[in-house]
Amino acid sequence: MSVQERKERERAGRERLILATARELAEQQGWDAVTTRRLAERIEYSQPVLYSHFRGKREIIGAVALEGAAEMAAELRAAASAADGPRARAAAVARAYVGFAERNPAVYDAMFQLDGGLAFAREDTPEPLKDAFAALLENLGDVAGDGVAPELFTEVFWAALHGLATLTRAGRLPPPEADRRLQLLVHRLTLS
């Protein structure tokens, strides 16, 4: 292994450590607790080392959002692959989406609530974000209905899932009815 390869591997390892620590801290104490000073203390590197990887908290949030999008896409596809038929895939994707948001609240916030400096729904949207939407689209397009553009249907379905996840997490919707809400959403939106 060359010196350059070793340095690149070490740099990638430090970056993974920074992101894992930021995620852990955010999940435990919220994003307000994630500061470059606290991260530097936790990972035992200086703040300048952190700044050599990320220009600040906004970039860290963006990187966590991209990791989260890749993880969510994988979970959505895995859930859909275990289901039989278009409606069953839509239901599995809905459960997987809401489950991901529930299990990873800080990551979900990084993806959809906080400013990570990422572009959505544009040509310059990063690939992990495009792929997360593609994971929804490829499993919802078949239930869009006649005359409805699959992309538009997927956007509406996604918006509904995001609303359910966000409102439930904020305590605005009673948790005992969460499964029934998802069933109703899938049933009503997939009547084709």
CSV table of C-alpha atoms in Angstrom, one decimal:
chain,number,residue,atom,x,y,z
A,1,MET,CA,0.0,0.0,0.0
A,2,SER,CA,1.4,3.4,-1.0
A,3,VAL,CA,1.6,6.3,1.5
A,4,GLN,CA,-1.0,8.1,-0.5
A,5,GLU,CA,-3.4,5.2,-0.3
A,6,ARG,CA,-2.8,4.9,3.5
A,7,LYS,CA,-3.5,8.6,3.9
A,8,GLU,CA,-6.7,8.4,1.9
A,9,ARG,CA,-7.9,5.4,4.0
A,10,GLU,CA,-7.1,7.2,7.2
A,11,ARG,CA,-8.9,10.3,6.0
A,12,ALA,CA,-12.0,8.3,5.1
A,13,GLY,CA,-11.8,6.6,8.5
A,14,ARG,CA,-11.7,10.0,10.2
A,15,GLU,CA,-14.7,11.2,8.2
A,16,ARG,CA,-16.7,8.1,9.1
A,17,LEU,CA,-15.8,8.6,12.7
A,18,ILE,CA,-16.9,12.3,12.6
A,19,LEU,CA,-20.3,11.4,11.0
A,20,ALA,CA,-20.9,8.4,13.3
A,21,THR,CA,-20.2,10.6,16.3
A,22,ALA,CA,-22.4,13.4,15.0
A,23,ARG,CA,-25.2,11.0,14.4
A,24,GLU,CA,-24.9,9.4,17.8
A,25,LEU,CA,-24.8,12.8,19.6
A,26,ALA,CA,-27.7,14.0,17.6
A,27,GLU,CA,-29.8,10.9,18.3
A,28,GLN,CA,-29.0,11.1,22.0
A,29,GLN,CA,-29.2,14.9,22.6
A,30,GLY,CA,-30.6,16.5,19.4
A,31,TRP,CA,-28.8,18.5,16.7
A,32,ASP,CA,-28.3,21.5,18.9
A,33,ALA,CA,-25.8,19.4,20.9
A,34,VAL,CA,-23.7,18.8,17.8
A,35,THR,CA,-21.0,21.4,17.7
A,36,THR,CA,-17.5,21.1,16.1
A,37,ARG,CA,-16.1,21.6,19.6
A,38,ARG,CA,-18.0,18.7,21.1
A,39,LEU,CA,-17.3,16.5,18.1
A,40,ALA,CA,-13.6,17.3,18.4
A,41,GLU,CA,-13.6,16.4,22.1
A,42,ARG,CA,-15.5,13.2,21.5
A,43,ILE,CA,-13.4,11.9,18.7
A,44,GLU,CA,-10.2,13.2,20.2
A,45,TYR,CA,-9.1,15.3,17.2
A,46,SER,CA,-8.6,19.0,17.0
A,47,GLN,CA,-11.3,21.3,15.5
A,48,PRO,CA,-9.0,22.1,12.6
A,49,VAL,CA,-9.0,18.4,11.7
A,50,LEU,CA,-12.8,18.5,11.6
A,51,TYR,CA,-12.7,21.6,9.4
A,52,SER,CA,-10.3,19.8,7.1
A,53,HIS,CA,-13.2,17.3,6.4
A,54,PHE,CA,-16.3,19.6,6.8
A,55,ARG,CA,-16.6,23.4,6.7
A,56,GLY,CA,-19.0,23.3,9.6
A,57,LYS,CA,-22.1,21.8,11.0
A,58,ARG,CA,-24.2,22.4,7.9
A,59,GLU,CA,-21.9,20.2,5.9
A,60,ILE,CA,-22.0,17.5,8.6
A,61,ILE,CA,-25.8,17.6,8.5
A,62,GLY,CA,-25.7,17.3,4.7
A,63,ALA,CA,-23.4,14.3,4.9
A,64,VAL,CA,-25.6,12.6,7.5
A,65,ALA,CA,-28.6,13.3,5.3
A,66,LEU,CA,-26.9,11.6,2.3
A,67,GLU,CA,-26.0,8.6,4.5
A,68,GLY,CA,-29.5,8.5,5.7
A,69,ALA,CA,-31.0,8.7,2.2
A,70,ALA,CA,-28.8,5.7,1.1
A,71,GLU,CA,-29.9,3.7,4.2
A,72,MET,CA,-33.6,4.6,3.7
A,73,ALA,CA,-33.4,3.6,0.0
A,74,ALA,CA,-32.0,0.2,1.0
A,75,GLU,CA,-34.7,-0.3,3.6
A,76,LEU,CA,-37.5,0.6,1.3
A,77,ARG,CA,-36.2,-1.8,-1.4
A,78,ALA,CA,-35.8,-4.6,1.1
A,79,ALA,CA,-39.3,-4.1,2.4
A,80,ALA,CA,-40.8,-4.0,-1.1
A,81,SER,CA,-38.9,-7.1,-2.2
A,82,ALA,CA,-40.5,-9.1,0.6
A,83,ALA,CA,-44.0,-8.1,-0.5
A,84,ASP,CA,-46.1,-9.7,-3.2
A,85,GLY,CA,-48.1,-7.5,-5.5
A,86,PRO,CA,-48.2,-3.7,-6.1
A,87,ARG,CA,-50.5,-2.8,-3.2
A,88,ALA,CA,-48.6,-5.0,-0.8
A,89,ARG,CA,-45.3,-3.3,-2.0
A,90,ALA,CA,-46.9,0.1,-1.4
A,91,ALA,CA,-47.9,-0.9,2.1
A,92,ALA,CA,-44.5,-2.4,2.9
A,93,VAL,CA,-42.8,0.8,1.6
A,94,ALA,CA,-45.1,2.9,3.7
A,95,ARG,CA,-44.3,0.9,6.9
A,96,ALA,CA,-40.6,0.9,6.1
A,97,TYR,CA,-40.6,4.7,5.5
A,98,VAL,CA,-42.4,5.5,8.8
A,99,GLY,CA,-40.3,3.0,10.6
A,100,PHE,CA,-37.1,4.5,9.4
A,101,ALA,CA,-38.2,8.0,10.5
A,102,GLU,CA,-39.2,6.6,13.9
A,103,ARG,CA,-36.0,4.7,14.5
A,104,ASN,CA,-33.7,7.5,13.2
A,105,PRO,CA,-35.2,10.8,14.2
A,106,ALA,CA,-32.0,12.8,14.0
A,107,VAL,CA,-31.1,11.4,10.7
A,108,TYR,CA,-34.6,12.0,9.4
A,109,ASP,CA,-34.4,15.6,10.6
A,110,ALA,CA,-31.0,16.0,8.8
A,111,MET,CA,-32.7,14.6,5.6
A,112,PHE,CA,-35.9,16.7,5.6
A,113,GLN,CA,-36.0,19.3,8.4
A,114,LEU,CA,-32.6,20.9,8.7
A,115,ASP,CA,-30.4,22.8,6.3
A,116,GLY,CA,-27.7,20.5,5.1
A,117,GLY,CA,-27.1,22.6,2.0
A,118,LEU,CA,-28.5,19.9,-0.3
A,119,ALA,CA,-30.6,20.5,-3.4
A,120,PHE,CA,-33.9,18.6,-3.8
A,121,ALA,CA,-35.9,18.1,-7.0
A,122,ARG,CA,-33.2,19.7,-9.2
A,123,GLU,CA,-30.6,18.5,-11.7
A,124,ASP,CA,-27.9,19.0,-9.1
A,125,THR,CA,-29.7,16.9,-6.4
A,126,PRO,CA,-27.1,14.5,-5.0
A,127,GLU,CA,-27.4,10.8,-6.1
A,128,PRO,CA,-28.4,9.4,-2.7
A,129,LEU,CA,-31.4,11.7,-2.5
A,130,LYS,CA,-32.4,10.8,-6.1
A,131,ASP,CA,-32.0,7.1,-5.3
A,132,ALA,CA,-34.2,7.4,-2.2
A,133,PHE,CA,-37.0,9.0,-4.3
A,134,ALA,CA,-36.4,6.3,-7.0
A,135,ALA,CA,-36.9,3.6,-4.3
A,136,LEU,CA,-40.3,5.1,-3.6
A,137,LEU,CA,-41.1,5.6,-7.3
A,138,GLU,CA,-40.2,2.1,-8.4
A,139,ASN,CA,-42.5,0.6,-5.8
A,140,LEU,CA,-45.4,3.0,-6.1
A,141,GLY,CA,-45.6,3.7,-9.8
A,142,ASP,CA,-47.7,0.6,-10.4
A,143,VAL,CA,-50.5,1.8,-8.1
A,144,ALA,CA,-50.6,5.4,-9.4
A,145,GLY,CA,-53.8,4.8,-11.3
A,146,ASP,CA,-54.8,5.4,-14.9
A,147,GLY,CA,-53.9,8.8,-16.2
A,148,VAL,CA,-51.8,9.7,-13.1
A,149,ALA,CA,-48.1,10.4,-13.7
A,150,PRO,CA,-46.1,7.9,-11.4
A,151,GLU,CA,-43.7,10.7,-10.4
A,152,LEU,CA,-46.6,13.0,-9.3
A,153,PHE,CA,-48.3,10.1,-7.4
A,154,THR,CA,-45.0,9.2,-5.7
A,155,GLU,CA,-44.6,12.9,-4.6
A,156,VAL,CA,-48.1,13.0,-3.1
A,157,PHE,CA,-47.6,9.6,-1.4
A,158,TRP,CA,-44.2,10.7,0.0
A,159,ALA,CA,-45.7,14.0,1.3
A,160,ALA,CA,-48.4,12.0,3.1
A,161,LEU,CA,-45.9,9.6,4.6
A,162,HIS,CA,-43.7,12.5,5.7
A,163,GLY,CA,-46.7,14.2,7.3
A,164,LEU,CA,-47.7,11.1,9.2
A,165,ALA,CA,-44.1,10.5,10.4
A,166,THR,CA,-43.6,14.1,11.4
A,167,LEU,CA,-47.0,14.6,13.1
A,168,THR,CA,-46.8,11.3,15.0
A,169,ARG,CA,-43.3,12.0,16.2
A,170,ALA,CA,-44.3,15.4,17.4
A,171,GLY,CA,-47.1,13.9,19.4
A,172,ARG,CA,-49.8,15.6,17.2
A,173,LEU,CA,-51.3,12.2,16.3
A,174,PRO,CA,-52.0,9.5,18.8
A,175,PRO,CA,-49.6,6.6,18.4
A,176,PRO,CA,-52.1,3.8,18.9
A,177,GLU,CA,-53.7,4.6,15.5
A,178,ALA,CA,-50.4,4.7,13.5
A,179,ASP,CA,-50.9,1.4,11.8
A,180,ARG,CA,-54.5,2.2,10.9
A,181,ARG,CA,-53.4,5.5,9.4
A,182,LEU,CA,-50.9,3.8,7.2
A,183,GLN,CA,-53.5,1.2,6.1
A,184,LEU,CA,-55.9,3.9,5.3
A,185,LEU,CA,-53.3,5.9,3.3
A,186,VAL,CA,-52.3,2.9,1.3
A,187,HIS,CA,-55.9,1.8,0.7
A,188,ARG,CA,-57.2,5.2,-0.4
A,189,LEU,CA,-54.3,6.3,-2.4
A,190,THR,CA,-53.9,3.0,-4.3
A,191,LEU,CA,-57.5,2.6,-5.5
A,192,SER,CA,-56.7,2.3,-9.2
